[in-house]
């Protein structure tokens, strides 16, 4: 697989990365053995970047990755870890600001290193901005961990332009992780240009819009307990019907170029620039293999015009998160 460099000072990684969240959490019941097999298949296919969070499955996702990497060379993989969200024993997210003060940075990193079974994290990032903790303090604490050798690079997640600039003034930032897809293009107006000005790469999550752009979503699909998409406006009622109509239009375009909806959606994000690495959130090997084919899909100008005609910017119905979560996104301010 081709590689891309994350920003001016970040690591070189595969052109597609693997998002591991769904193997442990938030999309309903998951199969641990299949998750490990999917990680192995991704590495065998040339994927070198795996993204996780210390709160995915309340630590389970990190341990899953640890178990998968026991049969692989740890140094062949770039592990990206988000931290900061707090959870209660029943799995519920606590409605408090992200845990990003300097003491928390070091404490949470210590547990992450133990769960991953490694002596360093390749990219460490706060999952959200805490308005009560200056980003300079958070980045400064991670920078101390870089100096100590426990972290290789510093990333950010879902922050706006002002926060990007303040953080980059403290320490080089490898990449900004943010939702970016045909249905979520808010990053294009100001955030993406600023990241490029600052030499910061982008790792794009949600490239299949949590399944809406997979080409496999059915309007009558019943969501199981623990699947947070049941709270996401884009999956509700008239919004869902409108969004699936966009998918049907995209399906026609995909068929005309001999690809699937998912492949076109992933390839479109990858086409936005060589400084962008789409994260494939596959939980199963078959879904992974389908999306991996996007790495070889070249979209010419005619195809790009057809894709954006099928799914115009701003066409998505409903917000990408529930209202209370949208309200705390620094990237949406």
XYZ file of C-alpha atoms in Angstrom:
333
model
C 0.000 0.000 0.000
C 1.145 3.551 -0.705
C 2.157 5.705 2.238
C 1.439 9.263 3.300
C 3.228 11.518 5.752
C 1.221 13.009 8.590
C 2.135 16.671 8.560
C 5.567 18.211 8.482
C 6.818 16.483 11.613
C 4.607 13.390 11.836
C 5.223 9.761 10.954
C 4.876 8.134 7.549
C 1.878 5.808 7.552
C -0.159 3.731 5.128
C -2.522 5.670 2.850
C -5.434 4.075 4.723
C -5.573 3.527 8.471
C -7.665 1.219 10.648
C -10.094 2.610 13.210
C -10.553 -0.033 15.917
C -13.323 1.505 18.043
C -16.174 -0.667 16.789
C -14.304 -3.842 17.711
C -15.022 -3.077 21.368
C -17.719 -0.467 21.686
C -20.559 1.775 20.541
C -21.809 -0.194 17.539
C -23.460 -3.009 19.452
C -22.077 -6.483 20.245
C -18.654 -7.229 18.754
C -16.721 -10.430 18.138
C -13.293 -10.225 19.795
C -11.783 -13.048 17.743
C -13.024 -11.460 14.533
C -11.630 -8.113 15.669
C -8.166 -9.602 16.145
C -8.428 -11.374 12.792
C -9.410 -8.073 11.180
C -6.387 -6.323 12.673
C -4.161 -9.097 11.347
C -5.757 -8.838 7.900
C -5.249 -5.076 7.886
C -1.568 -5.383 8.751
C -1.094 -8.119 6.159
C -2.673 -5.808 3.561
C -0.160 -3.062 4.331
C -2.032 -0.907 6.858
C 0.458 0.467 9.359
C -1.724 2.853 11.404
C -4.237 1.711 14.022
C -6.385 4.242 15.851
C -7.923 3.654 19.272
C -8.972 5.457 22.445
C -8.301 4.573 26.062
C -12.067 4.831 26.694
C -13.137 2.503 23.865
C -14.660 -0.371 25.782
C -13.199 1.252 28.916
C -9.752 -0.025 27.980
C -10.828 -3.209 26.197
C -9.872 -1.877 22.764
C -6.280 -1.246 23.813
C -6.016 -4.754 25.230
C -7.522 -6.158 22.023
C -4.831 -4.387 20.007
C -2.181 -5.667 22.425
C -3.362 -9.232 21.893
C -3.398 -8.796 18.107
C 0.118 -7.363 18.046
C 1.583 -10.234 20.031
C 1.783 -12.029 16.706
C 3.228 -9.044 14.849
C 6.208 -6.684 15.130
C 5.078 -3.770 17.312
C 7.473 -1.381 15.565
C 5.785 -2.007 12.218
C 2.604 -0.329 13.486
C 1.837 3.295 14.323
C -0.608 3.315 17.239
C -2.698 6.442 17.696
C -4.460 6.840 21.049
C -7.092 9.348 22.137
C -7.654 10.050 25.824
C -9.919 12.191 27.955
C -13.471 10.847 27.891
C -14.730 9.548 31.226
C -17.058 6.576 31.690
C -18.967 4.959 34.516
C -19.012 1.216 35.328
C -22.161 0.705 33.247
C -20.342 2.062 30.187
C -22.161 5.392 30.087
C -20.144 8.457 29.153
C -20.030 10.945 31.997
C -21.296 14.430 31.074
C -18.184 16.256 32.203
C -15.415 18.032 30.278
C -12.636 15.871 28.904
C -9.967 14.784 31.376
C -7.040 16.698 29.834
C -5.214 18.488 32.636
C -1.454 17.811 32.830
C -1.712 15.333 35.710
C -4.391 13.365 33.882
C -2.238 13.207 30.740
C 0.495 11.346 32.556
C -1.838 9.164 34.610
C -3.928 8.017 31.657
C -0.846 7.440 29.520
C 0.564 5.135 32.190
C -2.528 2.918 31.999
C -2.544 3.000 28.194
C 1.055 1.800 28.014
C 0.253 -1.078 30.367
C -2.888 -2.113 28.474
C -1.147 -1.944 25.097
C 1.876 -3.825 26.422
C 4.255 -1.305 24.890
C 6.806 1.258 26.042
C 5.534 4.068 23.809
C 2.520 5.465 21.988
C 3.215 6.726 18.477
C 0.572 9.494 18.480
C -1.173 10.671 21.646
C -4.071 13.111 21.529
C -6.874 14.538 23.691
C -10.216 13.354 22.350
C -11.923 16.709 22.931
C -10.994 20.196 24.071
C -11.684 20.928 27.712
C -12.588 24.644 27.843
C -11.393 24.789 31.456
C -7.881 23.535 30.623
C -5.716 25.654 28.283
C -4.668 23.593 25.272
C -1.141 24.847 25.929
C -1.133 22.999 29.253
C -2.371 19.747 27.717
C 0.049 19.835 24.810
C 2.870 20.870 27.131
C 2.260 17.826 29.329
C 2.260 15.499 26.311
C 5.462 17.213 25.115
C 7.088 16.212 28.403
C 6.117 12.626 27.630
C 7.683 13.024 24.175
C 10.900 14.173 25.816
C 10.748 11.191 28.186
C 10.304 8.782 25.258
C 6.813 7.558 26.118
C 5.164 9.372 23.173
C 6.521 9.886 19.660
C 4.123 12.499 18.242
C 1.299 14.767 19.416
C -2.072 14.872 17.689
C -5.362 16.658 18.256
C -8.992 15.719 17.710
C -12.056 17.767 16.733
C -10.598 21.211 17.430
C -11.044 24.484 15.585
C -8.567 26.849 13.963
C -7.729 28.950 17.018
C -6.966 25.859 19.093
C -4.849 24.397 16.295
C -2.726 27.530 16.197
C -2.290 27.725 19.957
C -1.323 24.070 20.193
C 1.140 24.250 17.293
C 2.873 27.168 18.993
C 3.756 24.868 21.916
C 4.878 21.742 20.051
C 4.695 20.365 16.494
C 1.353 18.669 15.879
C 1.433 15.628 13.609
C -2.225 15.458 12.689
C -5.747 16.521 13.438
C -8.243 13.707 13.722
C -11.670 14.904 12.589
C -14.785 13.575 10.909
C -14.570 14.026 7.142
C -16.776 12.348 4.569
C -19.136 13.126 1.724
C -21.765 13.766 4.398
C -19.486 15.747 6.752
C -17.522 18.454 4.955
C -17.399 21.233 7.525
C -13.625 20.829 7.829
C -13.126 22.201 4.320
C -14.042 25.826 4.989
C -11.452 26.900 7.548
C -9.968 23.991 9.487
C -8.347 22.103 6.606
C -6.705 25.240 5.125
C -5.351 26.172 8.559
C -3.999 22.668 9.150
C -2.192 22.826 5.823
C -0.764 26.237 6.606
C 0.578 24.877 9.901
C 1.959 21.661 8.385
C -0.549 19.460 10.212
C -1.914 16.315 8.574
C -5.474 15.017 8.865
C -6.639 11.563 9.892
C -10.246 11.403 8.739
C -12.664 9.286 10.734
C -16.293 8.570 9.896
C -15.479 8.292 6.185
C -18.460 5.937 5.811
C -20.571 8.110 8.135
C -20.875 5.301 10.698
C -22.352 2.966 8.122
C -24.646 5.310 6.192
C -22.182 5.390 3.280
C -21.314 1.703 3.500
C -23.939 0.802 0.914
C -25.221 -1.872 3.308
C -27.506 0.172 5.577
C -31.207 -0.650 5.408
C -33.975 1.751 6.460
C -35.589 -0.969 8.596
C -32.411 -1.993 10.385
C -32.996 -2.475 14.107
C -30.216 -1.123 16.282
C -29.155 -3.232 19.247
C -28.561 -1.951 22.744
C -25.277 -0.126 23.104
C -25.306 1.130 19.501
C -24.949 4.888 19.826
C -26.226 5.460 16.292
C -29.686 5.193 17.813
C -29.041 8.680 19.231
C -27.460 10.218 16.127
C -29.846 12.548 14.226
C -28.723 11.313 10.806
C -30.122 7.860 11.582
C -33.560 9.094 12.633
C -36.840 9.113 10.708
C -36.992 11.543 7.790
C -33.290 12.311 8.142
C -32.422 8.675 7.566
C -34.693 8.453 4.535
C -33.122 11.576 3.021
C -29.598 10.347 3.650
C -30.276 6.923 2.176
C -31.649 8.649 -0.929
C -28.236 10.293 -1.283
C -26.627 6.870 -0.926
C -28.835 5.494 -3.683
C -27.676 8.305 -5.970
C -24.075 7.528 -5.051
C -24.689 3.845 -5.714
C -25.526 4.669 -9.335
C -22.249 6.567 -9.717
C -20.293 3.761 -8.052
C -21.796 1.160 -10.385
C -20.808 3.239 -13.403
C -17.140 3.049 -12.428
C -17.198 -0.570 -11.291
C -16.963 0.098 -7.562
C -19.109 -0.173 -4.451
C -20.572 2.725 -2.492
C -18.089 2.182 0.337
C -15.113 2.139 -2.012
C -16.181 5.373 -3.672
C -16.783 7.057 -0.304
C -13.329 6.097 0.994
C -11.572 6.958 -2.263
C -13.269 10.357 -2.360
C -11.848 11.290 1.058
C -8.410 10.023 0.018
C -8.615 12.167 -3.120
C -8.901 15.357 -1.070
C -5.121 15.488 -0.598
C -2.063 13.402 0.142
C -1.980 14.952 3.621
C -5.243 13.151 4.496
C -5.384 9.546 5.748
C -8.874 7.992 5.839
C -9.502 5.643 8.760
C -11.483 2.519 7.886
C -13.713 1.608 10.819
C -14.153 -2.042 9.876
C -15.060 -4.608 12.516
C -14.980 -7.592 10.170
C -12.597 -8.882 7.542
C -15.144 -8.776 4.733
C -15.918 -5.104 5.330
C -12.204 -4.382 5.601
C -11.451 -6.069 2.293
C -14.175 -4.103 0.562
C -12.852 -0.768 1.795
C -9.224 -1.679 1.126
C -9.995 -1.791 -2.596
C -10.480 1.970 -2.404
C -6.700 2.332 -2.218
C -6.503 1.299 -5.875
C -9.521 3.297 -7.040
C -8.494 6.365 -9.060
C -11.251 8.952 -9.397
C -10.876 11.129 -12.481
C -12.454 14.559 -12.837
C -15.610 13.156 -14.399
C -16.064 10.702 -11.540
C -15.465 13.391 -8.927
C -18.053 15.646 -10.537
C -20.576 12.812 -10.613
C -19.896 11.924 -6.965
C -20.350 15.482 -5.758
C -23.460 15.877 -7.871
C -24.934 12.789 -6.205
C -23.956 13.965 -2.715
C -23.499 17.754 -2.784
C -21.730 19.536 0.048
C -24.176 20.260 2.847
C -26.735 17.736 1.620
C -26.696 15.547 4.749
C -29.884 15.600 6.796
C -29.303 15.911 10.541
C -26.240 16.601 12.653
C -23.382 14.127 12.977
C -23.739 13.908 16.782
C -26.590 14.417 19.248
C -27.148 18.042 20.273
C -25.352 17.810 23.620
C -22.223 16.448 21.941
C -22.333 18.960 19.100
C -22.403 21.728 21.695
C -19.006 20.778 23.109
C -17.173 20.301 19.780
C -14.522 22.987 19.439
C -14.439 22.205 15.707
C -18.071 23.306 15.340
C -17.662 26.739 16.915
